[in-house]
Coordinates of C-alpha atoms in Angstrom, one line a residue:
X1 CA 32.8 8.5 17.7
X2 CA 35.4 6.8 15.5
X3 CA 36.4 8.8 12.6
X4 CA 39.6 7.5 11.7
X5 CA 38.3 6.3 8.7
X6 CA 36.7 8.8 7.4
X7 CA 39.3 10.3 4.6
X8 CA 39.2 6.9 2.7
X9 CA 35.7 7.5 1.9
X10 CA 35.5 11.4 1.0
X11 CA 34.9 10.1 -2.6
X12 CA 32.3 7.5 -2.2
X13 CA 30.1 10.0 0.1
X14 CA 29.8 12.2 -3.1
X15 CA 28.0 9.9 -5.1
X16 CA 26.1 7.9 -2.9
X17 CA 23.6 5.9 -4.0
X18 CA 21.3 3.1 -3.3
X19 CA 22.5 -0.1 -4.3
X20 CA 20.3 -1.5 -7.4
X21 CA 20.4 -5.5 -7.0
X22 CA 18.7 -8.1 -9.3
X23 CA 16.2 -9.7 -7.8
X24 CA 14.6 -13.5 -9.2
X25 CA 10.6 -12.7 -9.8
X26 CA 8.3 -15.0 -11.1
X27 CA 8.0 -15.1 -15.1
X28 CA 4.1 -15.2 -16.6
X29 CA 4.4 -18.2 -17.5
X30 CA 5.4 -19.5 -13.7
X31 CA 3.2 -17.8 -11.6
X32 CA 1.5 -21.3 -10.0
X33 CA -0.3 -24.6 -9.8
X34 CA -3.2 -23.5 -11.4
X35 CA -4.7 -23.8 -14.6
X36 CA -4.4 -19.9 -16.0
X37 CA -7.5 -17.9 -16.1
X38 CA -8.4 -16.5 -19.3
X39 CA -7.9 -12.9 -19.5
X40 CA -11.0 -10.8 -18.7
X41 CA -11.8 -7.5 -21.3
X42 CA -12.7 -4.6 -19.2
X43 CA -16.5 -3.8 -21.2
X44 CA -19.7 -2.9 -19.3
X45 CA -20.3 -5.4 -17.2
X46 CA -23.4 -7.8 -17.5
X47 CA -23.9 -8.5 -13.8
X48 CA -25.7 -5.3 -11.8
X49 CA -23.0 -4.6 -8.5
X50 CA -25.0 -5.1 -5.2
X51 CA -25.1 -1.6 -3.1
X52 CA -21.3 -1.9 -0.8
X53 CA -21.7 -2.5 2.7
X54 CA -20.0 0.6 4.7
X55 CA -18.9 1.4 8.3
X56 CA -19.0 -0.5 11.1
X57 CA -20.8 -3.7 11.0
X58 CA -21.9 -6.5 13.9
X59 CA -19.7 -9.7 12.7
X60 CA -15.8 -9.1 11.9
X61 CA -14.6 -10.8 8.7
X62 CA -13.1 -13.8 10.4
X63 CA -17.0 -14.9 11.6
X64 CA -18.2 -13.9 8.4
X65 CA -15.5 -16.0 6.8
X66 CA -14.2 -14.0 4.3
X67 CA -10.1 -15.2 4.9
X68 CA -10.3 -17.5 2.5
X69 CA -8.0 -18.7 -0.9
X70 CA -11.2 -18.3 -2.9
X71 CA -11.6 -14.8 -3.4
X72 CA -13.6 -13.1 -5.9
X73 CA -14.0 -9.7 -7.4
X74 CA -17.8 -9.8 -6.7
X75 CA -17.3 -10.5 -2.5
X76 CA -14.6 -7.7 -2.2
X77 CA -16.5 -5.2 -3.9
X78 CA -19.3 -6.0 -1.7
X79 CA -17.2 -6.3 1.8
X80 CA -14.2 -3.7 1.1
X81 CA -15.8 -1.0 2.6
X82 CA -17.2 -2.6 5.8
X83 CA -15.3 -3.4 9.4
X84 CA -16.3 -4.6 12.9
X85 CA -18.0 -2.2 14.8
X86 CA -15.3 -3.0 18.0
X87 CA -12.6 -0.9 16.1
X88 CA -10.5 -1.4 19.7
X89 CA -10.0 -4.5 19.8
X90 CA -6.8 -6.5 18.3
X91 CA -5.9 -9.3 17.6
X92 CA -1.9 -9.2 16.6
X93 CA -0.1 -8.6 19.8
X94 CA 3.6 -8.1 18.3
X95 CA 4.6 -4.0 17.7
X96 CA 2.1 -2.6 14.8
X97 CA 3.4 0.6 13.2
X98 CA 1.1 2.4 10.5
X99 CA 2.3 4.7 8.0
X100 CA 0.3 7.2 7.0
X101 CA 0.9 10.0 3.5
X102 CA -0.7 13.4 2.8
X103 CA -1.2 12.2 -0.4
X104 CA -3.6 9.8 0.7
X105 CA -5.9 11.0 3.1
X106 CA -7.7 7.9 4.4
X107 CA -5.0 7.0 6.2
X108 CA -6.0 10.0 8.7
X109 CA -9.5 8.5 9.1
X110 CA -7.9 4.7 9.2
X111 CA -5.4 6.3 12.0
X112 CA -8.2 7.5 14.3
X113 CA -10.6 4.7 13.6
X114 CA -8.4 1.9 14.5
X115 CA -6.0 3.5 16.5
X116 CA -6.0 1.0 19.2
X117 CA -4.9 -1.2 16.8
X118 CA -1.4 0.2 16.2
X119 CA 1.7 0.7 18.5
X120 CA 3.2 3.8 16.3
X121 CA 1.4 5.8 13.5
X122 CA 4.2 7.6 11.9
X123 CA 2.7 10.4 9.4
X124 CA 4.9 10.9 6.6
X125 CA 5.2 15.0 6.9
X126 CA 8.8 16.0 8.0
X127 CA 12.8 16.5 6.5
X128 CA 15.6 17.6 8.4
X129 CA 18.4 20.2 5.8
X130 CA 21.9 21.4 6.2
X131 CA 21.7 24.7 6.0
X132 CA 25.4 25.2 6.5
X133 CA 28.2 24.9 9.3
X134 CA 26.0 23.6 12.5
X135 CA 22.9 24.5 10.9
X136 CA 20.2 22.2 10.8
X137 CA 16.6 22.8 10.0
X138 CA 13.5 20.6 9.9
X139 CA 11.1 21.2 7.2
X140 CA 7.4 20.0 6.6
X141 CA 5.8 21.8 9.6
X142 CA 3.4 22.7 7.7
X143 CA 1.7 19.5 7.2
X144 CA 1.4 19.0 10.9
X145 CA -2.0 18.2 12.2
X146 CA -1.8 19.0 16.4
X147 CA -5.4 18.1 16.2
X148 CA -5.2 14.9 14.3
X149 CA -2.4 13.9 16.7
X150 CA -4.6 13.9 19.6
X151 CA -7.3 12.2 17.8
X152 CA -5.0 9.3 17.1
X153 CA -3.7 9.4 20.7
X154 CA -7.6 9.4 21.8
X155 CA -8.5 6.7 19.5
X156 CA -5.3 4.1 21.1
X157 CA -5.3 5.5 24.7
X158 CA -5.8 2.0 25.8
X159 CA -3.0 0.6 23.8
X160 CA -0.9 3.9 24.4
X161 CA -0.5 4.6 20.7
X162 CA 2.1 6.8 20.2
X163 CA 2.9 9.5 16.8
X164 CA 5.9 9.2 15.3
X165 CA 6.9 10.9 12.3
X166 CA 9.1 9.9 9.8
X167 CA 12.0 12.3 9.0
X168 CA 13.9 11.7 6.0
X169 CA 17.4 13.1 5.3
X170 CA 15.8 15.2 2.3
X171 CA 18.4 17.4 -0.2
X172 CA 21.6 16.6 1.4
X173 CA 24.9 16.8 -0.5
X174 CA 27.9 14.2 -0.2
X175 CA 29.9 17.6 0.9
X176 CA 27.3 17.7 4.2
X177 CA 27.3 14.1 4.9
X178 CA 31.3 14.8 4.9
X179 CA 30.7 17.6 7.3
X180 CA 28.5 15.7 10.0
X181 CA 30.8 12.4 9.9
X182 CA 34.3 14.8 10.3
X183 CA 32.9 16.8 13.3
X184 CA 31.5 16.1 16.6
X185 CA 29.8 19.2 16.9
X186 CA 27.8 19.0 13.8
X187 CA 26.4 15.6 15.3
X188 CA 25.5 17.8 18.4
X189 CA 23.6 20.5 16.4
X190 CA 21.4 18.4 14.5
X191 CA 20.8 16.3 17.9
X192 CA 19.8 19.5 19.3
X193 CA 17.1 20.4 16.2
X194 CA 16.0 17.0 16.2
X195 CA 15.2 17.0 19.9
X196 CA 13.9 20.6 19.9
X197 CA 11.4 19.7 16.9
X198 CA 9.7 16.4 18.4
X199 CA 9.1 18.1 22.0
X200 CA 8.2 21.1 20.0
X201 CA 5.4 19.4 18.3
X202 CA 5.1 16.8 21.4
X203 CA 6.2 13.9 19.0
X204 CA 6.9 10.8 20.6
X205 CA 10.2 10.5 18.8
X206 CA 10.9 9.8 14.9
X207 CA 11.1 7.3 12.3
X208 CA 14.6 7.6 10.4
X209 CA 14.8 7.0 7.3
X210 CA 18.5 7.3 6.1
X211 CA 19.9 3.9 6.0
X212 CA 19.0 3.1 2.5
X213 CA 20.2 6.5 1.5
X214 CA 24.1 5.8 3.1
X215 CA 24.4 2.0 2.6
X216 CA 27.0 1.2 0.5
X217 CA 28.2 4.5 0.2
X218 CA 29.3 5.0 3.7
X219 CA 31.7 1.9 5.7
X220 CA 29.3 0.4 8.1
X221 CA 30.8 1.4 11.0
X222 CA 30.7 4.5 10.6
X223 CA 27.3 5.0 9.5
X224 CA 26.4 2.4 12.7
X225 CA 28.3 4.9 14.8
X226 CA 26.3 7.7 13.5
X227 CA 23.3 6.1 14.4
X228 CA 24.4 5.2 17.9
X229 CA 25.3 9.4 18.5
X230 CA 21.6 9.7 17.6
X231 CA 19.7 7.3 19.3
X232 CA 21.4 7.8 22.2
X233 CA 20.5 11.5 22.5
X234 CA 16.8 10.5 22.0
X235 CA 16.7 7.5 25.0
X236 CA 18.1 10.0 27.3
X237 CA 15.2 12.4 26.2
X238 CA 13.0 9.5 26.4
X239 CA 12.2 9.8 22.9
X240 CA 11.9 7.1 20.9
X241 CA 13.7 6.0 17.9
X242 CA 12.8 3.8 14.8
X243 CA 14.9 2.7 12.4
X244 CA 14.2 2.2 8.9
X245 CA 16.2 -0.8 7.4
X246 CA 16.3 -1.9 4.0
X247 CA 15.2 -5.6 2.6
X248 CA 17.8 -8.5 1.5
X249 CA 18.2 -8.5 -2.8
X250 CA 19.3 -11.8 -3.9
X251 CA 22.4 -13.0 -1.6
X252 CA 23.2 -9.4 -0.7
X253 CA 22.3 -7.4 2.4
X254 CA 23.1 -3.9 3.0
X255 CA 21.7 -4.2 6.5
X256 CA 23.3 -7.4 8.5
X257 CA 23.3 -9.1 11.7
X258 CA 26.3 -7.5 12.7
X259 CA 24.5 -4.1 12.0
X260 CA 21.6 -5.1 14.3
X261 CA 23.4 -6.6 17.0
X262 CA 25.4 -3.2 17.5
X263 CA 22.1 -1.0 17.1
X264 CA 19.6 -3.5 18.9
X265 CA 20.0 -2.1 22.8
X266 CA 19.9 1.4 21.4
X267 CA 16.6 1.1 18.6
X268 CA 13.1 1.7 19.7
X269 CA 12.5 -1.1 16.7
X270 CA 14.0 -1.2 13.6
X271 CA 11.4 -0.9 10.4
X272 CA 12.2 -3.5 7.6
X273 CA 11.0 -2.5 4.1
X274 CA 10.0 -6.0 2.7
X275 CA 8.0 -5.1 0.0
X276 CA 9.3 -3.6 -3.8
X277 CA 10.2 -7.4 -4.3
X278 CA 9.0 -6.8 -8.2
X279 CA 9.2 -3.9 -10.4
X280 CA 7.9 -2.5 -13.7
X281 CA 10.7 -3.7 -15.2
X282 CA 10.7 -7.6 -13.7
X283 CA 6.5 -7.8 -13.3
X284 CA 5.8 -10.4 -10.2
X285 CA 4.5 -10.4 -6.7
X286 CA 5.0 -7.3 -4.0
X287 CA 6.6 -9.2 -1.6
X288 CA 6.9 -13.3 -2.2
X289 CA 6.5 -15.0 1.6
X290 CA 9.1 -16.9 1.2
X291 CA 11.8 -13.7 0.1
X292 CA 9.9 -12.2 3.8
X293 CA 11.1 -14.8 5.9
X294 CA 14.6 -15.6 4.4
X295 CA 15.1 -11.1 5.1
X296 CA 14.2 -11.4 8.5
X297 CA 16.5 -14.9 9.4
X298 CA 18.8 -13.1 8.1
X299 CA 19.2 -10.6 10.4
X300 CA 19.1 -12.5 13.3
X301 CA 18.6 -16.1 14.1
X302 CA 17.9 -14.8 18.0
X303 CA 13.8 -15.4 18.1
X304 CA 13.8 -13.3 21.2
X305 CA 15.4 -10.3 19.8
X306 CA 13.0 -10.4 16.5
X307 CA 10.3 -8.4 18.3
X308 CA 12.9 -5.4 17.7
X309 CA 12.2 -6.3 13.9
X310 CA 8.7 -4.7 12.3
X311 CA 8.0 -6.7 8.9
X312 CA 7.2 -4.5 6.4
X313 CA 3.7 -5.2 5.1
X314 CA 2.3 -3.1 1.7
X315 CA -1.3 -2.5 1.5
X316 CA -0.7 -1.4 -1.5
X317 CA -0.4 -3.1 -5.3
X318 CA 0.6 -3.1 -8.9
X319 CA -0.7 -2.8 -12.3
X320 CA 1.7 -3.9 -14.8
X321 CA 1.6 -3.9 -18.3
X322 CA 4.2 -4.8 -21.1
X323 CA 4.9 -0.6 -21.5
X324 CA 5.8 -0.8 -17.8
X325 CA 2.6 -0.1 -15.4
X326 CA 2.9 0.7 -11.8
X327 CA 1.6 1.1 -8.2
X328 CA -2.1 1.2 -7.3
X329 CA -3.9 1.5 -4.3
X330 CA -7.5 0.8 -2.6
X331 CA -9.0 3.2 -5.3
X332 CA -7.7 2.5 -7.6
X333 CA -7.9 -1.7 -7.5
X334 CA -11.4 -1.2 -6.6
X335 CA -12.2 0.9 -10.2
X336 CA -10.5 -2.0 -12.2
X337 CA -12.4 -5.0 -10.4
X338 CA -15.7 -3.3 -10.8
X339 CA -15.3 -3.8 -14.6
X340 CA -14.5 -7.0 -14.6
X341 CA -16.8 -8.1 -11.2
X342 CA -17.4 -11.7 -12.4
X343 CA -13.6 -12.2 -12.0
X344 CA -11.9 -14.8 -10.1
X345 CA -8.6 -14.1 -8.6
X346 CA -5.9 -16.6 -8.6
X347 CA -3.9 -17.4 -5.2
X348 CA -0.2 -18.6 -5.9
X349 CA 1.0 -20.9 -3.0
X350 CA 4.8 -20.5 -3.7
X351 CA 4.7 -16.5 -3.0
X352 CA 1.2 -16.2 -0.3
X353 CA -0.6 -13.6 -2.8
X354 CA -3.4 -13.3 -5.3
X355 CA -3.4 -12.0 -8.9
X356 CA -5.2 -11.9 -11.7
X357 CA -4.7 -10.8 -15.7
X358 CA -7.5 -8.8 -17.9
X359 CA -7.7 -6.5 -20.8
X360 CA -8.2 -2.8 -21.0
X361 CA -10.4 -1.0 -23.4
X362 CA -7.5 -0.6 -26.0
X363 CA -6.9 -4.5 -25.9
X364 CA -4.6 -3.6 -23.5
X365 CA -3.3 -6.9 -21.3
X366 CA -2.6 -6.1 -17.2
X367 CA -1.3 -8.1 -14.7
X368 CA -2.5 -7.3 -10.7
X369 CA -1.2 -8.1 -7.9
X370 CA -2.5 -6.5 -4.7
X371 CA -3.1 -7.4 -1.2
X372 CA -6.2 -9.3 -0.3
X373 CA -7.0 -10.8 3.5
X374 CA -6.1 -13.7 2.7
X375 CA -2.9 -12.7 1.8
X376 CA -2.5 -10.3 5.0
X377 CA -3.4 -13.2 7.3
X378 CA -0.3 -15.3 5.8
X379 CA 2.1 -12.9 6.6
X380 CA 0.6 -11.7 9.8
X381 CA 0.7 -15.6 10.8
X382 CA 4.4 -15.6 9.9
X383 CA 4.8 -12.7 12.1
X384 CA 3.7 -14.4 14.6
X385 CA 6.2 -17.6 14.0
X386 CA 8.8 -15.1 13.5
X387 CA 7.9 -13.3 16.5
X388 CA 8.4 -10.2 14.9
X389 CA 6.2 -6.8 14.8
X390 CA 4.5 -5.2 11.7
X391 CA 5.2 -1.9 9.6
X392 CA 2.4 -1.3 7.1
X393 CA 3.3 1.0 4.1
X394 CA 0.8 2.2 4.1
X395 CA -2.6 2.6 5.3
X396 CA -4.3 5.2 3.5
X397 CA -3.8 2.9 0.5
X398 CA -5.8 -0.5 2.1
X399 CA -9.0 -1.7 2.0
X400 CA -11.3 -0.8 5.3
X401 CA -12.2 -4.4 6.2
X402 CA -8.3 -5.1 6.1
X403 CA -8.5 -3.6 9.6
X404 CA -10.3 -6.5 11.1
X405 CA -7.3 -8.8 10.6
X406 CA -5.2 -6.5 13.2

């Protein structure tokens, strides 16, 4: 490894950060086409909700014809819950990796339901410390689930699904990231806990995420070199390694073409975070189709190599408000919609995703955006012209009937 560069940077690497780019979102007053729907008062509604169909169920969502533009709060209330009854089959043949959170539990079930339908479920449970000189330590055992992991493995044995887990570079000082860069042998002793940990727990490698945490605090060669060290150790344990890579903002990149030509031979796939596109604090889309597409060209313009690249997908939303608002998931959408169930949501063409506005109980106004299968099916058939894989973020926070659509 190349360290001859590494005293220029001594100062960056103690206050590295993540770079925070403007991105363009769409204004209220520009959201689409069509004629703005009236904003819908949350109050008792008027209409009585028909009982939710649940479980598995004989025709998918694509013969009952519910990918469509015209969706309303009424049908997904009905349908949310509900999923074809063949839970193995699939329909998206690219690289499917699933996320899945402690914090949201469903994505267990989800994982060994449709586990045939993902590639890689990567359970969000582990960190790996510096504890000192050549001491490394991975942390989060204690969310591991040996039993859950061979349900999942049970549930895609005909697709080979494999587990995963994300590790993230948790608590580390710009002093320690100093450390491993300056010395071989501290790259060796965190190899050496890495690999001990996944065969440990008979992982079938990791997800990385430390990328975003380095970029633009560290040159990119040596933080490409740093990766290499790793990767490499894991391919000759047969291991396999994912990469967590972070989206284009505006015209900059923190994660190039040059970057994925020198990591591609040596990444199980590299997982792209295109979602986030909006924020409290510029209200718009999650992830504008358009903004999707231009990320992923942009790393390569090789079709053939893009099956490497898994396009982030949320299946998750937000709530915003003019005091901010923020994230919801399945539960929560699903609260708001059966207040206002006479609701029609509105599809904007320019970004692929539906939203709609309404008023709390304190007069309150809210605009939503959040995933529906219509939405899904866009971007899973610009995966497909991409020829790229998927990373969903995640799936405890989905609808069930989203499931049919992979």
């Amino acid at each position: 490894m190349n360290f001859s560069r590494i005293n220029l940077v001594l100062a960056l690497i103690f206050s590295l950060t993540i770079p925070n780019y403007a991105s363009q979102t769409l204004s209220p007053k520009n959201r689409g086409a069509k004629k703005k729907q009236e904003d819908k008062p949350l109050e008792k509604p008027k209409m009585k909700l028909p009982k939710p169909k649940s479980g598995p169920q004989k025709y998918s969502v694509f013969d009952k014809k519910f990918v469509s533009e015209e969706a309303t709060a009424l049908d997904i209330l009905t349908n949310y819950q509900a999923f074809h009854t063949e839970v193995d089959d699939y329909n998206f043949n690219g690289l499917v990796l699933g996320y899945v959170t402690p914090w949201n539990n469903h994505g267990y079930d989800v994982a060994k339901i449709f586990g045939n339908k993902f590639n890689f479920i990567s359970p969000v449970w582990l960190q790996v410390r510096r504890r000192g000189p050549l001491d490394y330590d991975v942390t989060g055992i204690h969310d591991i689930d040996k039993q859950w992991v061979i349900n999942v493995r049970n549930a895609g044995r005909e697709r080979n699904t494999k587990v995963v887990p994300r590790i993230l570079f948790d608590s580390w000082t710009g002093e320690d990231y100093r450390a491993l860069f300056k010395n071989s042998e501290e790259i060796s002793a965190l190899n050496e806990i890495l690999v001990k940990s996944c065969k440990q727990y008979r992982f079938d490698g990791y997800v990385f995420e430390v990328w975003s945490q380095l970029a633009g605090g560290v040159p990119s060669d040596i933080l490409v070199n740093f990766i290499l060290s790793i990767s490499n150790k894991f391919a000759s344990e047969g291991l396999d390694f994912i990469l967590v890579v972070p989206p284009k903002r505006g015209e900059s990149s923190v994660f190039s073409e040059q970057q994925f030509d020198a990591l591609y031979d040596y990444v199980t796939a590299f997982s792209l975070m295109t979602y986030d596109y909006s924020s409290p604090q510029m209200p718009g889309p999650n992830a504008p189709i358009g903004w999707i597409e231009d990320t992923i060209t942009s790393i390569t313009s090789n079709i053939t190599r893009r099956s490497k690249i898994l396009m982030g997908l949320n299946f998750y939303g937000n709530d915003y408000t003019d005091g901010g608002g923020g994230s919801i998931v399945g539960h929560d959408y699903i609260k708001i919609l059966k207040k206002v169930p006479d609701l029609t949501l509105i599809y904007n063409q320019e970004v692929g995703e539906h939203y709609f506005e309404y008023k709390d109980e304190n007069n309150v106004k809210h605009l939503v955006f959040y995933p529906t299968l219509y939405s899904i099916f866009a971007r899973l058939d610009l995966a497909y012209k991409l020829n790229v894989g998927l990373s969903i973020w995640e799936i405890g926070q989905g609808l069930d009937y989203f499931y049919d659509l992979l």
